[in-house]
């Protein structure tokens, strides 16, 4: 039996890196009973308590000092390799990665986080690892943390990223596949029922990410009375936000804690007319698959700000002006035929650019990687 080893990062935070790894495992399990898959976090393997501490510190840092986090992110993620000093973390983790590969003996490595690919790339560069490796990029750009030069295969979010990756590292284009950001095959199913009720009442989904960051509570509290929309709020792990929303009249707002069920999440997507969200790669990709317009009210510092810039240029999201009420703006936009036509055309262009557009085609390519060895 062949074995696939998936390497995201930070086990105790349900991030897009884990969601993509889970989606790949789901795709493999749906299409074959002859391929085993294992998901491991290098940091948790090294020190579980340190991993939990890093997650807590990361979330606290973003909440309290967003500007400093954004500056550090850009300094760290966009310094050329020649400008970086030799990192202590590489010394600390390389032996753990070697031990992990020796223990697991995978036939294919799949990296959904830049740190994992950095270590694997170094091992392949030094001739210590000949296991076929696939990078799956979970944002709409590639930062300089990712190891790319010696990685065998790449799943990229767009044609633009494919061209840039091929040019920068002189990678054969046949080893780079435009897949979008892989999502659960559950989102390929449609559950929407025939419209009932008042068609002028718009149904808006508010999402702050899996950890419930963002200003969702403020957005909802501003528009309890006299609104022509209803909202569903994904609170993630933010218990306070969940309790605050639950106090709002049921006919206006519904609150949901972190949802692990893709079937339930798919059903919610099929019940709404638009999403107000942060520009996370997975959330936007799920919405694009479902054909739901995405409106951005805020972006976390670092990668989300960069995602936002790229997605705006592609016409795939709409940024809500800072002086506008988010719900009012979104409802007006949904009734603006020209704006919706522009979004639909941009979304169609993006979907047509995807080379592997469904779970079966993704699996077929992964299967070929395993067969080549």
Short mmCIF file of C-alpha atoms in Angstrom, two decimals:
data_model
loop_
_atom_site.label_atom_id
_atom_site.label_comp_id
_atom_site.label_asym_id
_atom_site.label_seq_id
_atom_site.Cartn_x
_atom_site.Cartn_y
_atom_site.Cartn_z
CA UNK A 1 0.00 0.00 0.00
CA UNK A 2 1.30 3.45 -0.96
CA UNK A 3 1.56 6.12 1.74
CA UNK A 4 1.13 9.90 1.56
CA UNK A 5 2.54 12.09 4.36
CA UNK A 6 0.90 15.51 4.69
CA UNK A 7 2.77 18.28 6.53
CA UNK A 8 0.79 21.35 7.66
CA UNK A 9 1.79 23.36 10.78
CA UNK A 10 0.33 24.19 14.22
CA UNK A 11 -1.99 21.37 15.25
CA UNK A 12 -3.90 23.37 17.87
CA UNK A 13 -5.06 26.05 15.42
CA UNK A 14 -7.51 24.93 12.68
CA UNK A 15 -5.91 26.95 9.88
CA UNK A 16 -6.19 26.85 6.11
CA UNK A 17 -3.01 24.76 6.00
CA UNK A 18 -4.83 22.01 7.92
CA UNK A 19 -8.04 22.42 5.93
CA UNK A 20 -6.17 21.89 2.66
CA UNK A 21 -4.32 18.87 4.07
CA UNK A 22 -7.65 17.44 5.25
CA UNK A 23 -9.19 18.08 1.82
CA UNK A 24 -6.37 16.15 0.13
CA UNK A 25 -6.79 13.25 2.56
CA UNK A 26 -10.53 13.25 1.89
CA UNK A 27 -9.94 13.22 -1.88
CA UNK A 28 -7.54 10.28 -1.55
CA UNK A 29 -9.89 8.30 0.70
CA UNK A 30 -12.89 8.91 -1.60
CA UNK A 31 -11.06 7.65 -4.67
CA UNK A 32 -8.88 4.80 -3.41
CA UNK A 33 -8.70 2.26 -0.62
CA UNK A 34 -5.14 1.40 -1.62
CA UNK A 35 -3.46 4.64 -0.50
CA UNK A 36 -2.85 5.43 3.16
CA UNK A 37 -2.46 9.03 4.33
CA UNK A 38 -1.07 10.55 7.52
CA UNK A 39 -1.12 14.20 8.64
CA UNK A 40 1.61 15.39 11.02
CA UNK A 41 2.79 18.74 12.36
CA UNK A 42 6.59 18.99 12.60
CA UNK A 43 6.41 21.49 15.47
CA UNK A 44 4.03 19.35 17.55
CA UNK A 45 6.21 16.32 16.85
CA UNK A 46 9.17 18.24 18.24
CA UNK A 47 7.47 19.84 21.28
CA UNK A 48 3.70 19.86 21.88
CA UNK A 49 3.80 22.47 24.64
CA UNK A 50 5.91 24.81 22.53
CA UNK A 51 3.44 24.46 19.66
CA UNK A 52 0.51 25.41 21.91
CA UNK A 53 2.48 28.36 23.29
CA UNK A 54 3.30 29.62 19.81
CA UNK A 55 -0.37 29.48 18.78
CA UNK A 56 -1.47 31.41 21.89
CA UNK A 57 1.27 33.99 21.36
CA UNK A 58 0.45 34.35 17.66
CA UNK A 59 -3.24 35.00 18.27
CA UNK A 60 -2.52 37.43 21.11
CA UNK A 61 0.04 39.29 19.01
CA UNK A 62 -2.34 39.76 16.08
CA UNK A 63 -5.13 41.00 18.36
CA UNK A 64 -2.98 43.44 20.35
CA UNK A 65 -0.26 44.61 17.96
CA UNK A 66 -1.46 44.08 14.38
CA UNK A 67 0.82 46.70 12.79
CA UNK A 68 3.97 45.25 14.32
CA UNK A 69 2.94 41.75 13.22
CA UNK A 70 2.44 42.94 9.64
CA UNK A 71 5.90 44.55 9.61
CA UNK A 72 7.60 41.45 11.02
CA UNK A 73 5.73 39.21 8.54
CA UNK A 74 6.95 41.21 5.57
CA UNK A 75 10.51 41.32 6.88
CA UNK A 76 10.58 37.58 7.51
CA UNK A 77 8.58 36.31 4.55
CA UNK A 78 10.08 38.55 1.87
CA UNK A 79 13.79 38.64 2.55
CA UNK A 80 15.85 36.92 -0.12
CA UNK A 81 17.62 33.72 0.86
CA UNK A 82 21.01 35.49 0.62
CA UNK A 83 19.89 38.18 3.08
CA UNK A 84 18.84 35.71 5.77
CA UNK A 85 21.21 34.62 8.51
CA UNK A 86 21.45 30.90 9.14
CA UNK A 87 18.38 30.19 11.23
CA UNK A 88 18.58 28.36 14.54
CA UNK A 89 15.18 26.79 13.84
CA UNK A 90 16.64 25.00 10.83
CA UNK A 91 19.28 23.39 13.04
CA UNK A 92 16.64 22.47 15.62
CA UNK A 93 14.12 21.00 13.18
CA UNK A 94 16.19 19.29 10.50
CA UNK A 95 17.00 16.28 12.67
CA UNK A 96 13.32 15.96 13.63
CA UNK A 97 12.34 16.02 9.95
CA UNK A 98 14.94 13.35 9.16
CA UNK A 99 13.61 11.18 12.01
CA UNK A 100 10.03 11.74 10.85
CA UNK A 101 10.75 10.61 7.30
CA UNK A 102 12.69 7.59 8.51
CA UNK A 103 9.82 6.59 10.79
CA UNK A 104 6.93 7.19 8.37
CA UNK A 105 8.60 5.97 5.13
CA UNK A 106 6.17 7.85 2.84
CA UNK A 107 5.92 7.36 -0.92
CA UNK A 108 4.81 10.98 -1.40
CA UNK A 109 5.25 14.05 0.81
CA UNK A 110 2.65 16.83 0.60
CA UNK A 111 3.56 20.20 2.17
CA UNK A 112 0.72 22.62 2.89
CA UNK A 113 2.87 25.03 4.92
CA UNK A 114 6.02 26.86 3.92
CA UNK A 115 8.09 25.70 6.90
CA UNK A 116 7.60 22.04 6.05
CA UNK A 117 8.55 22.61 2.42
CA UNK A 118 11.60 24.63 3.49
CA UNK A 119 13.00 21.68 5.43
CA UNK A 120 12.16 19.10 2.76
CA UNK A 121 13.66 21.34 0.08
CA UNK A 122 16.92 21.56 2.06
CA UNK A 123 17.07 17.77 2.43
CA UNK A 124 16.45 17.27 -1.29
CA UNK A 125 19.04 19.93 -2.15
CA UNK A 126 21.67 18.09 -0.07
CA UNK A 127 20.73 14.73 -1.58
CA UNK A 128 19.34 13.36 1.71
CA UNK A 129 15.75 12.93 0.46
CA UNK A 130 14.60 11.44 -2.85
CA UNK A 131 10.92 11.07 -1.92
CA UNK A 132 8.61 12.80 -4.45
CA UNK A 133 7.27 15.98 -2.86
CA UNK A 134 4.27 18.17 -3.66
CA UNK A 135 3.83 21.75 -2.46
CA UNK A 136 0.23 22.93 -2.15
CA UNK A 137 0.08 26.70 -1.69
CA UNK A 138 -2.76 27.86 0.58
CA UNK A 139 -2.77 31.57 -0.28
CA UNK A 140 -3.03 33.39 -3.59
CA UNK A 141 0.70 34.13 -3.56
CA UNK A 142 3.92 32.37 -2.50
CA UNK A 143 6.09 33.98 0.16
CA UNK A 144 9.83 33.39 0.53
CA UNK A 145 9.47 30.93 3.42
CA UNK A 146 8.42 28.19 1.00
CA UNK A 147 11.09 25.85 -0.30
CA UNK A 148 10.52 25.53 -4.04
CA UNK A 149 13.71 25.01 -6.02
CA UNK A 150 14.06 21.24 -5.44
CA UNK A 151 10.40 20.32 -4.87
CA UNK A 152 9.08 17.92 -7.51
CA UNK A 153 5.49 19.11 -7.99
CA UNK A 154 3.41 22.19 -7.24
CA UNK A 155 -0.34 22.86 -6.92
CA UNK A 156 -0.75 26.63 -7.39
CA UNK A 157 -3.76 28.94 -6.97
CA UNK A 158 -3.60 30.76 -10.31
CA UNK A 159 -1.97 30.96 -13.73
CA UNK A 160 -0.14 34.09 -12.60
CA UNK A 161 1.49 32.19 -9.72
CA UNK A 162 2.38 29.30 -12.05
CA UNK A 163 4.19 31.63 -14.44
CA UNK A 164 6.03 33.41 -11.61
CA UNK A 165 7.09 30.14 -9.97
CA UNK A 166 8.31 28.64 -13.23
CA UNK A 167 10.28 31.77 -14.09
CA UNK A 168 11.84 32.33 -10.66
CA UNK A 169 13.05 28.76 -10.10
CA UNK A 170 13.27 27.52 -13.72
CA UNK A 171 10.74 24.78 -12.98
CA UNK A 172 9.28 22.76 -15.85
CA UNK A 173 5.70 23.95 -16.35
CA UNK A 174 4.48 20.34 -16.61
CA UNK A 175 5.29 19.95 -12.91
CA UNK A 176 3.16 22.93 -11.90
CA UNK A 177 -0.63 22.47 -11.87
CA UNK A 178 -3.16 25.30 -11.58
CA UNK A 179 -5.63 23.84 -9.10
CA UNK A 180 -6.86 26.83 -7.17
CA UNK A 181 -6.60 26.21 -3.44
CA UNK A 182 -7.88 22.64 -2.94
CA UNK A 183 -11.05 22.37 -0.87
CA UNK A 184 -13.21 19.53 0.37
CA UNK A 185 -15.11 17.67 -2.38
CA UNK A 186 -18.20 18.15 -0.21
CA UNK A 187 -18.39 21.67 -1.65
CA UNK A 188 -18.89 20.24 -5.13
CA UNK A 189 -22.38 19.22 -4.03
CA UNK A 190 -25.32 21.61 -4.19
CA UNK A 191 -28.05 21.52 -1.55
CA UNK A 192 -29.87 24.80 -2.22
CA UNK A 193 -33.64 24.40 -2.25
CA UNK A 194 -36.09 26.47 -4.26
CA UNK A 195 -36.36 30.05 -2.99
CA UNK A 196 -39.02 30.68 -0.36
CA UNK A 197 -39.99 33.75 1.64
CA UNK A 198 -39.27 37.39 0.80
CA UNK A 199 -36.72 37.61 -2.07
CA UNK A 200 -35.76 41.19 -1.08
CA UNK A 201 -34.36 39.96 2.25
CA UNK A 202 -30.72 39.10 1.63
CA UNK A 203 -29.03 36.33 3.57
CA UNK A 204 -25.47 37.20 4.55
CA UNK A 205 -22.85 34.92 6.05
CA UNK A 206 -20.30 36.59 8.34
CA UNK A 207 -17.06 34.68 8.77
CA UNK A 208 -14.10 35.62 10.95
CA UNK A 209 -12.02 32.54 10.25
CA UNK A 210 -11.61 29.39 12.30
CA UNK A 211 -10.37 31.32 15.34
CA UNK A 212 -13.13 33.92 15.16
CA UNK A 213 -10.95 36.98 14.67
CA UNK A 214 -12.30 40.16 13.14
CA UNK A 215 -14.93 42.80 13.95
CA UNK A 216 -17.99 40.61 13.35
CA UNK A 217 -19.73 41.53 16.59
CA UNK A 218 -19.58 45.23 15.74
CA UNK A 219 -20.90 44.60 12.22
CA UNK A 220 -23.96 42.79 13.55
CA UNK A 221 -24.75 45.13 16.46
CA UNK A 222 -24.95 48.14 14.14
CA UNK A 223 -27.76 46.64 12.09
CA UNK A 224 -30.27 44.95 14.37
CA UNK A 225 -33.23 47.20 13.57
CA UNK A 226 -34.71 48.11 10.22
CA UNK A 227 -32.42 45.93 8.17
CA UNK A 228 -33.41 44.12 4.98
CA UNK A 229 -31.03 41.23 5.57
CA UNK A 230 -30.55 38.26 7.85
CA UNK A 231 -27.15 37.11 9.00
CA UNK A 232 -25.46 33.87 9.93
CA UNK A 233 -22.29 34.37 11.96
CA UNK A 234 -19.44 31.84 12.02
CA UNK A 235 -17.77 32.50 15.36
CA UNK A 236 -15.02 29.90 15.18
CA UNK A 237 -13.37 29.37 18.57
CA UNK A 238 -14.37 32.86 19.79
CA UNK A 239 -16.78 31.97 22.60
CA UNK A 240 -17.44 35.59 23.58
CA UNK A 241 -18.49 36.47 20.04
CA UNK A 242 -20.77 33.43 19.98
CA UNK A 243 -22.49 34.47 23.24
CA UNK A 244 -22.83 38.10 22.09
CA UNK A 245 -24.52 37.09 18.84
CA UNK A 246 -26.84 34.65 20.64
CA UNK A 247 -28.28 37.61 22.57
CA UNK A 248 -29.41 39.28 19.34
CA UNK A 249 -33.01 38.48 18.20
CA UNK A 250 -33.11 35.12 16.42
CA UNK A 251 -34.97 36.43 13.40
CA UNK A 252 -32.02 38.69 12.58
CA UNK A 253 -28.89 36.73 13.49
CA UNK A 254 -27.86 33.12 13.99
CA UNK A 255 -24.56 32.22 15.65
CA UNK A 256 -22.50 29.11 14.92
CA UNK A 257 -19.45 27.89 16.84
CA UNK A 258 -16.54 26.28 14.98
CA UNK A 259 -18.03 23.94 12.35
CA UNK A 260 -15.96 20.88 11.54
CA UNK A 261 -18.63 19.20 9.39
CA UNK A 262 -18.14 20.02 5.71
CA UNK A 263 -21.69 18.83 4.97
CA UNK A 264 -23.09 21.37 7.44
CA UNK A 265 -20.85 24.11 6.07
CA UNK A 266 -21.89 23.28 2.52
CA UNK A 267 -25.55 23.55 3.52
CA UNK A 268 -24.93 26.98 5.06
CA UNK A 269 -23.19 28.18 1.90
CA UNK A 270 -26.19 27.10 -0.14
CA UNK A 271 -28.50 29.16 2.10
CA UNK A 272 -26.78 32.53 1.68
CA UNK A 273 -26.53 35.23 -0.99
CA UNK A 274 -23.14 36.65 -0.01
CA UNK A 275 -20.25 36.29 2.43
CA UNK A 276 -18.58 39.01 4.47
CA UNK A 277 -15.23 37.61 5.42
CA UNK A 278 -11.51 38.04 5.81
CA UNK A 279 -9.51 37.26 2.64
CA UNK A 280 -8.33 33.83 3.73
CA UNK A 281 -7.37 31.56 0.86
CA UNK A 282 -9.59 28.62 1.77
CA UNK A 283 -12.72 30.65 2.60
CA UNK A 284 -12.50 32.59 -0.67
CA UNK A 285 -11.89 29.38 -2.62
CA UNK A 286 -14.93 27.70 -1.08
CA UNK A 287 -17.07 30.73 -1.92
CA UNK A 288 -15.80 30.81 -5.51
CA UNK A 289 -16.63 27.12 -5.90
CA UNK A 290 -20.17 27.84 -4.68
CA UNK A 291 -20.52 30.99 -6.83
CA UNK A 292 -21.06 33.24 -3.80
CA UNK A 293 -19.92 36.90 -3.93
CA UNK A 294 -17.30 37.72 -1.27
CA UNK A 295 -17.11 41.07 0.51
CA UNK A 296 -14.12 41.95 2.68
CA UNK A 297 -14.64 44.06 5.80
CA UNK A 298 -11.17 43.60 7.30
CA UNK A 299 -7.92 41.72 6.76
CA UNK A 300 -5.54 40.33 9.34
CA UNK A 301 -2.00 41.68 9.04
CA UNK A 302 0.44 39.72 6.94
CA UNK A 303 -0.74 37.21 4.38
CA UNK A 304 -4.41 38.25 4.40
CA UNK A 305 -3.53 41.82 3.43
CA UNK A 306 -1.51 40.48 0.50
CA UNK A 307 -4.32 38.08 -0.47
CA UNK A 308 -6.73 41.02 -0.43
CA UNK A 309 -4.60 43.08 -2.80
CA UNK A 310 -4.29 40.19 -5.28
CA UNK A 311 -7.95 39.17 -5.08
CA UNK A 312 -9.11 42.75 -5.64
CA UNK A 313 -6.91 43.01 -8.74
CA UNK A 314 -8.47 39.77 -10.04
CA UNK A 315 -11.98 41.08 -9.36
CA UNK A 316 -12.78 38.11 -7.11
CA UNK A 317 -13.64 40.06 -3.95
CA UNK A 318 -15.11 43.46 -3.09
CA UNK A 319 -13.58 45.58 -0.33
CA UNK A 320 -16.20 47.30 1.81
CA UNK A 321 -15.29 51.01 2.18
CA UNK A 322 -14.30 51.94 5.72
CA UNK A 323 -16.98 54.63 6.00
CA UNK A 324 -19.81 52.29 4.92
CA UNK A 325 -22.04 50.07 7.02
CA UNK A 326 -20.92 46.61 5.92
CA UNK A 327 -24.35 45.00 5.79
CA UNK A 328 -26.01 47.93 4.02
CA UNK A 329 -23.18 48.08 1.47
CA UNK A 330 -23.37 44.35 0.81
CA UNK A 331 -27.15 44.37 0.37
CA UNK A 332 -26.93 47.30 -2.06
CA UNK A 333 -24.15 45.60 -3.99
CA UNK A 334 -26.20 42.42 -4.38
CA UNK A 335 -28.93 44.50 -6.04
CA UNK A 336 -26.45 46.27 -8.34
CA UNK A 337 -26.68 44.35 -11.63
CA UNK A 338 -23.49 45.84 -13.07
CA UNK A 339 -21.43 45.02 -9.98
CA UNK A 340 -22.76 41.45 -9.85
CA UNK A 341 -22.13 40.97 -13.58
CA UNK A 342 -18.51 42.09 -13.12
CA UNK A 343 -18.05 39.66 -10.23
CA UNK A 344 -19.61 36.77 -12.16
CA UNK A 345 -17.40 37.44 -15.19
CA UNK A 346 -14.25 37.59 -13.03
CA UNK A 347 -15.23 34.40 -11.19
CA UNK A 348 -15.92 32.63 -14.51
CA UNK A 349 -12.52 33.69 -15.88
CA UNK A 350 -10.81 32.37 -12.77
CA UNK A 351 -12.69 29.06 -12.78
CA UNK A 352 -11.89 28.52 -16.48
CA UNK A 353 -8.17 29.04 -15.77
CA UNK A 354 -8.12 26.09 -13.33
CA UNK A 355 -6.47 23.04 -14.91
CA UNK A 356 -7.61 20.51 -12.28
CA UNK A 357 -11.07 21.68 -11.35
CA UNK A 358 -12.54 18.77 -9.38
CA UNK A 359 -11.53 16.15 -6.84
CA UNK A 360 -11.26 13.31 -9.38
CA UNK A 361 -8.76 15.18 -11.55
CA UNK A 362 -6.73 16.14 -8.46
CA UNK A 363 -6.64 12.52 -7.34
CA UNK A 364 -5.59 11.29 -10.77
CA UNK A 365 -2.52 13.56 -10.72
CA UNK A 366 -1.62 12.55 -7.15
CA UNK A 367 -1.95 8.91 -8.17
CA UNK A 368 0.43 9.51 -11.09
CA UNK A 369 2.96 11.08 -8.70
CA UNK A 370 2.83 7.93 -6.57
CA UNK A 371 3.20 5.65 -9.58
CA UNK A 372 6.25 7.51 -10.88
CA UNK A 373 7.99 7.07 -7.51
#
